[in-house]
XYZ file of C-alpha atoms in Angstrom:
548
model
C -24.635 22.718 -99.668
C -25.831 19.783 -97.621
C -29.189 20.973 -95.904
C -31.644 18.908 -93.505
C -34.738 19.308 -94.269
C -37.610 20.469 -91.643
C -40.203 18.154 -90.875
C -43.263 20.632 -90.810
C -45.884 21.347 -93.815
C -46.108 24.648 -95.491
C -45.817 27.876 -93.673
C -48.420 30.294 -95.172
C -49.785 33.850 -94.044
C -50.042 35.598 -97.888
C -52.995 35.426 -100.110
C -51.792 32.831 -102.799
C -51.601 35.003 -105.430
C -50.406 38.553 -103.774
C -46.430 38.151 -105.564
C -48.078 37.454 -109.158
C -49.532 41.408 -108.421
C -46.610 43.309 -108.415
C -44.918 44.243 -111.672
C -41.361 43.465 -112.487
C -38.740 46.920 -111.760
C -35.116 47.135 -112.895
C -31.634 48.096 -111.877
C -29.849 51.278 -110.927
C -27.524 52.920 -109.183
C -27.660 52.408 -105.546
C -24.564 53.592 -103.383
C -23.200 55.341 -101.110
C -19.885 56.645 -103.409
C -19.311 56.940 -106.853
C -17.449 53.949 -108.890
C -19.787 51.195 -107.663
C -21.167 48.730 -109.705
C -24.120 50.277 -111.703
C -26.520 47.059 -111.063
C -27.776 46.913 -108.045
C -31.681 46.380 -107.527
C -33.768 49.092 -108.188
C -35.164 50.979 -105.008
C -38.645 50.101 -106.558
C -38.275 46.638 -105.881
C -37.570 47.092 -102.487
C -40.424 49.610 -101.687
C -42.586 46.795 -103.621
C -41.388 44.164 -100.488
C -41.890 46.464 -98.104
C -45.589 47.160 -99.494
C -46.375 43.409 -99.488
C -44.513 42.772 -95.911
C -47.121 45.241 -94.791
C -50.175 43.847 -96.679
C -49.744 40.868 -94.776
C -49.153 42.418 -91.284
C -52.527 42.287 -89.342
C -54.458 45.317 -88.213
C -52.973 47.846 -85.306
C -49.317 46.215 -85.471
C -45.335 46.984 -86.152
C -43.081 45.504 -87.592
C -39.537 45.563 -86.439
C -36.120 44.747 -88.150
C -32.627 45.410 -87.278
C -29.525 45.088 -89.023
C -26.995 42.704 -88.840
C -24.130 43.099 -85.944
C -20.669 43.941 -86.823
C -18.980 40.622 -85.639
C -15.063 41.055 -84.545
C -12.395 39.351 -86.157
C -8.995 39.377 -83.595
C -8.640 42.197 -81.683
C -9.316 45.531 -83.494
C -10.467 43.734 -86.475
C -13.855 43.122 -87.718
C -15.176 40.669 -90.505
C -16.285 42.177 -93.747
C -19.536 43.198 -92.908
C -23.255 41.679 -94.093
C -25.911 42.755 -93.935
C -28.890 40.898 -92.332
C -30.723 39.211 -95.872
C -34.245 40.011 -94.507
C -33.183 44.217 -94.079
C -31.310 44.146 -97.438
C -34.617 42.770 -98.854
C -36.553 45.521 -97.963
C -34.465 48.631 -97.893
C -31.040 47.518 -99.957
C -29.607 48.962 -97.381
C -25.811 47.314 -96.647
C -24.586 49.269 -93.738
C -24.670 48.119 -90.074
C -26.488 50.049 -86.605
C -29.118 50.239 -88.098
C -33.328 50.042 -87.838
C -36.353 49.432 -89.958
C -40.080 49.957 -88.402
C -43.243 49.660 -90.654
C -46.659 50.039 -89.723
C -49.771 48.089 -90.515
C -51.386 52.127 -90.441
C -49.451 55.499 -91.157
C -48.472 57.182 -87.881
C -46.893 60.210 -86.788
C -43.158 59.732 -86.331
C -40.431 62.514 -85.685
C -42.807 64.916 -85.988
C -44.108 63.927 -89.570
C -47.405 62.524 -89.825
C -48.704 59.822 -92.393
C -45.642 58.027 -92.022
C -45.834 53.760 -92.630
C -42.110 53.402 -92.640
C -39.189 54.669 -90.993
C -35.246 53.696 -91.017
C -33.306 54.442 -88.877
C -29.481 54.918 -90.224
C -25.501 55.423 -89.008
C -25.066 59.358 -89.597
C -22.517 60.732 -91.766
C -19.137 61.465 -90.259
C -16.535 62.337 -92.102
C -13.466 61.132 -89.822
C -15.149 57.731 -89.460
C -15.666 57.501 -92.988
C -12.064 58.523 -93.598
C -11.329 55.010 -92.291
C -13.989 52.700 -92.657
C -15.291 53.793 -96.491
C -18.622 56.412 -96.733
C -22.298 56.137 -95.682
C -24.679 56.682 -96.963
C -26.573 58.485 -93.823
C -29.812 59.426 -93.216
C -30.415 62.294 -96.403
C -28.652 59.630 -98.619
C -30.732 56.944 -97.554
C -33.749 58.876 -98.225
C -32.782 60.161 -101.756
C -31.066 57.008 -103.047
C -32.871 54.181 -101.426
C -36.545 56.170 -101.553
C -37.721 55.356 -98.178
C -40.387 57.228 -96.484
C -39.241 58.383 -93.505
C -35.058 58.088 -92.763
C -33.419 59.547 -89.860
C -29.927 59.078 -88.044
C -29.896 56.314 -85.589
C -29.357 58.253 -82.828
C -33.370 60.085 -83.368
C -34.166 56.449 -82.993
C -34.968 56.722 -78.742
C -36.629 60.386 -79.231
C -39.069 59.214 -82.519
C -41.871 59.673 -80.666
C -43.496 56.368 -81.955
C -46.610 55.051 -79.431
C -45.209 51.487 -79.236
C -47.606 50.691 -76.524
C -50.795 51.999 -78.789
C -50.167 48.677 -81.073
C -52.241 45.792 -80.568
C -49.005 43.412 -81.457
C -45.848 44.085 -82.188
C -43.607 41.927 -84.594
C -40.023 41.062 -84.980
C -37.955 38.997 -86.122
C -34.804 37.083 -83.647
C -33.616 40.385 -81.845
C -29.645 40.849 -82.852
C -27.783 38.657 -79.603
C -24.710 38.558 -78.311
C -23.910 42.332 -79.890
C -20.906 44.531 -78.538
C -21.797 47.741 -76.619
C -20.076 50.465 -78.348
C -19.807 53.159 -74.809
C -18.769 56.005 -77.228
C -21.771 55.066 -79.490
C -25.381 55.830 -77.706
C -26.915 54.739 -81.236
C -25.482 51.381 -82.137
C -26.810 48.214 -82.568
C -26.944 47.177 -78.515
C -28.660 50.827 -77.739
C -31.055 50.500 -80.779
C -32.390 47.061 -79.420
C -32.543 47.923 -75.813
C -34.371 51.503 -76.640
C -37.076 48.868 -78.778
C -37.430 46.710 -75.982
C -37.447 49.171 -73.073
C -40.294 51.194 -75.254
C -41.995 48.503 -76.634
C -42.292 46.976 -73.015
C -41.105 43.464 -74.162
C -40.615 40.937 -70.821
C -37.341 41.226 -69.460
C -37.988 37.210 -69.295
C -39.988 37.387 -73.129
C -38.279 33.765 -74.574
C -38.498 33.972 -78.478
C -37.486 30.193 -78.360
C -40.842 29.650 -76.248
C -42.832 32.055 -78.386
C -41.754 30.190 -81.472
C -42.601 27.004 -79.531
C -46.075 27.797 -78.634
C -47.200 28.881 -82.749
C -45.411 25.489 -83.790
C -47.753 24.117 -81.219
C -50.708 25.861 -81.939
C -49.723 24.823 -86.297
C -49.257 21.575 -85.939
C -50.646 20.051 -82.704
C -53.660 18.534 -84.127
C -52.345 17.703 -87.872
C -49.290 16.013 -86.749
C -50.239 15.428 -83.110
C -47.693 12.573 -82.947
C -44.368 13.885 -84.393
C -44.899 17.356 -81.821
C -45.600 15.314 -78.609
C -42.493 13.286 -79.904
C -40.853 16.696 -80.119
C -42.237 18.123 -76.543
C -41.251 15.088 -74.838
C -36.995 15.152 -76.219
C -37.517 19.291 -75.301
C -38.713 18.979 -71.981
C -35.672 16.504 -71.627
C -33.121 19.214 -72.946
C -34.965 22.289 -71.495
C -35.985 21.504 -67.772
C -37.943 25.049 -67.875
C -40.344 23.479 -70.003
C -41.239 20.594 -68.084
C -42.915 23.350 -65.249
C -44.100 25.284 -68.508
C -48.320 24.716 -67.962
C -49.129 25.399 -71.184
C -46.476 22.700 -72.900
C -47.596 20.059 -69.842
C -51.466 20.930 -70.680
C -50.602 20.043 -74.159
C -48.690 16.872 -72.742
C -51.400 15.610 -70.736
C -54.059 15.294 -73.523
C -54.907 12.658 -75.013
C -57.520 12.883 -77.489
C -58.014 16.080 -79.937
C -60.516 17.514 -77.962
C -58.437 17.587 -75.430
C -55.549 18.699 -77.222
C -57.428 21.493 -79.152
C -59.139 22.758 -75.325
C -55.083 23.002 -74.533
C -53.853 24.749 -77.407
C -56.811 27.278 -77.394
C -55.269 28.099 -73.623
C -52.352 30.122 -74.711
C -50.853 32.505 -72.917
C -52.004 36.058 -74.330
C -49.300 38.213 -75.276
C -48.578 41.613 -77.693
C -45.307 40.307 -79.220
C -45.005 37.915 -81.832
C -41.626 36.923 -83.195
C -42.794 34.415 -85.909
C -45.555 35.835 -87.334
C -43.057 38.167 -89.389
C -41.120 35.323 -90.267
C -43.746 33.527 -91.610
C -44.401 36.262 -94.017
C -40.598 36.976 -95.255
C -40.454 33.055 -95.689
C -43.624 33.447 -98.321
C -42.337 36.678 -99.848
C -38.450 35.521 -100.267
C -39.446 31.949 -101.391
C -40.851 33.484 -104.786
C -38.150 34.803 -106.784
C -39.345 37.906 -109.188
C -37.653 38.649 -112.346
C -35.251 41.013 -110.833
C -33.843 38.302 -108.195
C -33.513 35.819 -110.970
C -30.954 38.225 -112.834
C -28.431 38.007 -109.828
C -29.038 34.520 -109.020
C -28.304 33.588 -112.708
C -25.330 35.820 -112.447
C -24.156 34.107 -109.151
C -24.898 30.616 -110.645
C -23.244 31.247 -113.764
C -19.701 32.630 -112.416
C -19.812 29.633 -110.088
C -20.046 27.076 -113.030
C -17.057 28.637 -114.516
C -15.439 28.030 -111.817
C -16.150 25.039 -111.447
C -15.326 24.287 -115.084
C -12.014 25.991 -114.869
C -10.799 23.978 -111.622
C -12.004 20.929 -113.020
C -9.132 21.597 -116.150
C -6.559 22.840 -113.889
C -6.996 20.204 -110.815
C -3.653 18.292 -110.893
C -3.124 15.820 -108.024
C -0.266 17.341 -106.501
C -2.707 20.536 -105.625
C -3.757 21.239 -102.375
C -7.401 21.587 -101.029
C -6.797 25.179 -100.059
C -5.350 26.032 -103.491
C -8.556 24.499 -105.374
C -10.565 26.708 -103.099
C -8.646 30.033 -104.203
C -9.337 29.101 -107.722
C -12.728 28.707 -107.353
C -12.536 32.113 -105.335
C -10.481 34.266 -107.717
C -13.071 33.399 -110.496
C -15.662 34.835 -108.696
C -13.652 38.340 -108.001
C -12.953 38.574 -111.375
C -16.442 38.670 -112.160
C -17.287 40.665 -109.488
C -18.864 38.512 -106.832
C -18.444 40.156 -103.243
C -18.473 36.803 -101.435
C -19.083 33.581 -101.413
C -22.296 32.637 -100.430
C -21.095 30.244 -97.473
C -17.281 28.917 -96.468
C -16.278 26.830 -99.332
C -16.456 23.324 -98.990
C -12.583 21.710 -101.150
C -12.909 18.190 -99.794
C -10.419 15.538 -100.875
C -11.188 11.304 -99.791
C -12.266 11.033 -95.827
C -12.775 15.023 -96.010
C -15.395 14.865 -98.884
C -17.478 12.749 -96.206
C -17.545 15.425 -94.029
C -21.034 17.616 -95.011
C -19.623 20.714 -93.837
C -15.895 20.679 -94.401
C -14.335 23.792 -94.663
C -11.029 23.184 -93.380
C -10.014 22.973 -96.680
C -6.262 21.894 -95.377
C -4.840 18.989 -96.987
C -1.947 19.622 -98.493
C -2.077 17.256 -101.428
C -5.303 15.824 -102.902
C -3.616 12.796 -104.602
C -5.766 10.988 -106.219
C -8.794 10.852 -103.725
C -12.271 11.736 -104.929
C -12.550 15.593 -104.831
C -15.636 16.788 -103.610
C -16.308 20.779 -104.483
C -19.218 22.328 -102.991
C -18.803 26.521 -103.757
C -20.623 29.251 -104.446
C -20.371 32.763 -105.327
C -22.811 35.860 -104.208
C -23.038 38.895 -106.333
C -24.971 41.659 -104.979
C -26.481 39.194 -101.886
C -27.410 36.521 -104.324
C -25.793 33.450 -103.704
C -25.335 29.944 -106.053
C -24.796 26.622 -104.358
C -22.712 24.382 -106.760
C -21.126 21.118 -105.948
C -19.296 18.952 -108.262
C -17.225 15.954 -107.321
C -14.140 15.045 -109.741
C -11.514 12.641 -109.919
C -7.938 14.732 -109.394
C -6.373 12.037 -111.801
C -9.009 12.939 -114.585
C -10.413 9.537 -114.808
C -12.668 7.700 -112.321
C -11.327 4.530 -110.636
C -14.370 1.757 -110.961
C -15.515 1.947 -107.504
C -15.674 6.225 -107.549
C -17.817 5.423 -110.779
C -20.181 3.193 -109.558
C -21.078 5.447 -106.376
C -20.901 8.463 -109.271
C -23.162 6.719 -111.059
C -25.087 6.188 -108.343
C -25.805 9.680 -107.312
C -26.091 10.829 -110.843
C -29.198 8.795 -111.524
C -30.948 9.981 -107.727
C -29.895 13.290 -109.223
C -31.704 12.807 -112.717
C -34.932 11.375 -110.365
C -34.913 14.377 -108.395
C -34.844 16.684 -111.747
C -38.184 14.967 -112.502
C -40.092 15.342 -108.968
C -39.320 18.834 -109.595
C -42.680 20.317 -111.008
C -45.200 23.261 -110.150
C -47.763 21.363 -107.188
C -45.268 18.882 -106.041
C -44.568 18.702 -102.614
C -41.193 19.932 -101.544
C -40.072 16.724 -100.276
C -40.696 14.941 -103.400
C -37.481 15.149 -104.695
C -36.138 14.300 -101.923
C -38.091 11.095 -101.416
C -37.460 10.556 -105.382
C -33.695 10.482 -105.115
C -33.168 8.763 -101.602
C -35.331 5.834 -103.076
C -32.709 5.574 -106.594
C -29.985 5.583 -103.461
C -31.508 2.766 -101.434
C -31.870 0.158 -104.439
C -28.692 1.333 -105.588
C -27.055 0.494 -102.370
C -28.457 -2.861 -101.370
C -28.008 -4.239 -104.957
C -23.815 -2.741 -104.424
C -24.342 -4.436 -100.894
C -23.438 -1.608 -98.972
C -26.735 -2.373 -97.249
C -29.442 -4.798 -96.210
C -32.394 -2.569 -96.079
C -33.997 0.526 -97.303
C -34.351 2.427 -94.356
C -30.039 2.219 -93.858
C -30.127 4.600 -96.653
C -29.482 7.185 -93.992
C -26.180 5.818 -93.068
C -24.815 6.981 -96.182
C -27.373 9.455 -96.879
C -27.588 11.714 -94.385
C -29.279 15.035 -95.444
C -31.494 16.198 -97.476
C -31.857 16.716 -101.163
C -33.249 20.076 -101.575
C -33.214 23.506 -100.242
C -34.513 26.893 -100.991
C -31.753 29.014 -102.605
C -31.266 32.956 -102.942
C -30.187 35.524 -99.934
C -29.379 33.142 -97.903
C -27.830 29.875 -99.660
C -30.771 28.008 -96.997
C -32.924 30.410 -97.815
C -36.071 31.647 -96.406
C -39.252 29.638 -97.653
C -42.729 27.775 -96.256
C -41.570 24.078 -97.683
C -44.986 23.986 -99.083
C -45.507 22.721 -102.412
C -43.529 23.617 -105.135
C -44.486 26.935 -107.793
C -43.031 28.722 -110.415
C -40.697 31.122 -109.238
C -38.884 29.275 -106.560
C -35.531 28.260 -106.649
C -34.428 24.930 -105.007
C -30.871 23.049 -105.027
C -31.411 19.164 -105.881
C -28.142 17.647 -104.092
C -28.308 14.081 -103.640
C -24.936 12.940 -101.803
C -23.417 9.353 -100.809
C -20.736 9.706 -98.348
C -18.608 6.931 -96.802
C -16.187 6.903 -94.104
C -12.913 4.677 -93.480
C -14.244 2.307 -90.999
C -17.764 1.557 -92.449
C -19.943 -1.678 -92.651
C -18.787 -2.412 -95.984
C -15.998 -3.131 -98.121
C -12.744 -1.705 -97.248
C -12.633 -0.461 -101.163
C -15.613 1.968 -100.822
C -14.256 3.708 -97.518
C -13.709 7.709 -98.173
C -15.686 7.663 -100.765
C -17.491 10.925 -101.074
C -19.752 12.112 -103.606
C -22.694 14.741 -104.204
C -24.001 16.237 -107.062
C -25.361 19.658 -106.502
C -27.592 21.765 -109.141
C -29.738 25.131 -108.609
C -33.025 24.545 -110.301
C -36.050 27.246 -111.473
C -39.335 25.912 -110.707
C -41.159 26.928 -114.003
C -44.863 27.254 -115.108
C -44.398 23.748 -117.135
C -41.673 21.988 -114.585
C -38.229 22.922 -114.192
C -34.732 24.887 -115.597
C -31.184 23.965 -114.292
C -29.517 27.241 -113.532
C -26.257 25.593 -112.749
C -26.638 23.192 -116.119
C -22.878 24.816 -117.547
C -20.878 22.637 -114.830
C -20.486 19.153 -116.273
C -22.346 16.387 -114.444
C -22.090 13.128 -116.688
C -18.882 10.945 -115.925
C -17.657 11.023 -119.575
C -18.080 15.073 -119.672
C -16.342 15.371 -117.005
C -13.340 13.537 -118.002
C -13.611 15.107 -121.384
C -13.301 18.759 -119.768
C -10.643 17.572 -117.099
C -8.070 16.558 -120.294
C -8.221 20.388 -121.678
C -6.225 22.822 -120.610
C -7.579 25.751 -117.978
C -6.460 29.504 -117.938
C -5.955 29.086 -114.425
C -2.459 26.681 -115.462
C 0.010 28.706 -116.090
C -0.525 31.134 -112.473
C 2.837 29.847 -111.215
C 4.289 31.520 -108.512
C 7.982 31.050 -107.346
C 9.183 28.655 -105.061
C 9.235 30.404 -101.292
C 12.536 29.347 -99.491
């Protein structure tokens, strides 16, 4: 999935070497009724996060994390729910209204004293569950996911926790835009305004601003002139920062010594919203053993289904069709979602990064572009292939093919424990550039961007942009390498390039010696792919009748 890269160094709060500590855990049974799948993460692994999260939480804090909202649907019906990747890292925990509160030192909470973590859960009730499947509440939570200290939500406001005894208090983006629930004095909108009106956060407290000011305070002497760039196009789109003093100190300095006198002037304050995500970026980044069995499970039923659409892609199939191919492979695996809306784009639609309209009725014999994943058990692949619906390339999808295939194969090689993150990145736009001018499609490097618009690489795992520092590369990590050339009817160049879309998207394992492809099942190569595309598919004879 297309991804544009951030333009800051490496975000790092953990000791270097605090994830190689921790000794790999298995599976079991986690859930909240029988007949589930028997594979989920074991509750050691979580407790193991949670242990680390708190090693790198600084002395006399909290830590705060909520669970995902319920978002509505149409009326009186709600999406599937998910939950919020950071909480389901910690606790495995999948069900909404929900709380998680660690502590940098064990306190006394509900009565019970030595406690260094406490969730908060939805309590059982049976004519709820009747309707909307069974919880696991606040005993089950307890017993099956091995937490500390659980309690029902509603114990949440009457915990008895000293929230202003804490020297800072973290959190991550508080939930927004939730729905108040009136018959429900524990859900997700009472849980985070019992936090805040304990806590004592500002009525006015900006986590935009907060996040602002540690960006500031990072990067405002190493890369003084890319964040006064920044500042300046903010105070243009913000007029509350141009009266913010501490932005306009910042503004008004010209030298370091007068920059560092300006950052060193920040505004004091208890709560901290990006020190905690500065930690779960270095924890998630690193994949451990465990992760790397659902990710390989994720990648691998999305490379069969990409191999299976690419046999049964005919031209007369529609994008939406294609897309419930790819879909229906994953269920019958197993896979709960997809990992993001699936991108089915046929000619001018494949030049769209983020297409998931997915509408056309017939593909015809435009360039397919297919970028789909699956998620099994929050794991998510990130896949793209781009095919020819005819099974053979016409010479001008080739040569752009080509194109992208060999910034691809560059990429592959910048991949390597120590790199930078960027490097393959930098590695495959520069294969696109030369390739371009010498096809004329430009006159100079730097128009790469026209027809290169994102970057090449993102972190992959709970989230398909997942959390990471975009330091330098280490074993562990696991990184898409998606080089892309997209062009639009109407462009500077020959009519007989216009909608021609391509990207080539693989899931790669940084390893101790360089790198794996994950995602290596799903041809790539021109001739494979037109080898696989003339066999036949199991998907070819699912023929339903004509509707009248």
């Amino acid at each position: 999935m297309a991804h544009f890269l951030r333009n800051t160094p490496a975000r790092l709060l953990l000791a270097a070497g605090l994830l190689l500590a921790v000794a790999p855990v298995g599976s079991a049974q986690r859930a909240a009724g029988p007949d589930r799948p028997a594979d989920f993460l074991d509750p050691a692994f979580h407790k193991q996060r949670r242990e680390l999260l708190r090693q790198a939480m600084p002395a006399g804090s909290v830590a705060v994390l909520f669970a995902a909202p319920v978002r509505n649907r149409a009326n009186d019906v709600d999406f599937r729910y998910h939950q919020s990747p950071d909480l389901f890292y910690l606790t495995g925990y999948d069900e909404p209204e929900a709380v998680l509160v660690l502590f940098k030192e064990a306190q006394t909470v509900g009565g019970q004293a030595g406690v260094t973590e406490a969730l908060f859960v939805q309590p059982r009730d049976p004519q709820r569950e009747q309707w909307t499947g069974r919880r696991l509440g606040a005993a089950g939570a307890r017993e099956q996911l091995k937490l500390q200290y659980t309690a029902d939500n509603k114990e949440f406001a009457g915990a008895g926790i000293n929230w202003t005894g804490f020297n800072t208090v973290l959190f991550t983006d508080l939930p927004a835009d939730v729905r108040d629930d009136s018959t429900d004095p524990a859900d997700l909108f009472s849980l985070v305004a019992t936090f805040r009106q304990q806590a004592g956060v500002p009525a006015d407290f900006n986590p935009k601003q907060a996040e602002l000011y540690r960006t500031m305070q990072r990067y405002g002497l190493i890369n003084a002139p890319n964040i006064r760039g920044y500042l300046e196009n903010l105070t243009k789109q913000i007029p509350a920062l141009a009266q913010d003093t501490y932005v306009q100190a910042y503004l008004k300095a010209t030298t370091d010594a007068e920059r560092q006198k300006a950052l060193a002037a920040r505004p004091a304050s208890r709560f901290d919203n990006a020190a905690l995500n500065d930690a779960l970026d270095v924890l998630r980044q690193a994949k451990t053993p465990e992760e790397l069995q659902h990710l390989r499970k994720a990648i691998r039923i999305s490379t069969v289904g990409q191999q299976e659409v690419m046999k049964a892609v005919r031209p007369d199939m529609g994008e939406m069709e294609i897309q419930g191919l790819h879909e229906y492979v994953y269920r019958k695996y197993g896979a709960e979602f997809e990992g993001y809306p699936s991108i089915v784009g046929a000619g001018a639609n494949g030049c769209v990064l983020h297409y998931i309209a997915n509408d056309k009725p017939q593909v015809k014999n435009d360039l397919l572009l297919m970028d789909c994943g699956a998620e099994y058990h929050g794991y998510t692949a990130d896949v793209t292939r781009t095919v020819p619906p005819s099974g053979k390339f016409s010479p001008a999808q080739r040569q752009i093919y080509e194109l992208v295939l060999a910034a691809q194969e560059a990429g592959f090689a910048a991949c390597k424990p120590g790199a930078e993150f960027r490097d393959p990145h930098k590695a495959a736009e520069k294969v696109i550039a030369d390739g371009l001018l010498k096809l004329g499609l430009i006159q100079k490097p730097e128009e790469v961007r026209r027809y290169f618009p994102h970057g090449t690489s993102h972190y992959l795992g709970l989230d398909v942009h997942d959390r990471g520092t975009y330091g330098p590369l280490a074993a562990g990590q696991v990184i898409t390498v998606e080089p892309g050339i997209y062009i639009p009817e109407g462009s500077p160049c020959d009519p007989k390039w216009w909608n021609i879309g391509v990207r080539i998207e693989d899931d790669i394992l940084i390893t101790d010696k360089g790198w794996e492809n994950l995602s290596a099942e799903a041809p790539r190569t021109v001739a494979d792919i037109e080898k696989l595309m003339a066999k036949k598919s199991v998907l070819e004879n699912f023929r339903l009748p004509a509707l009248k």
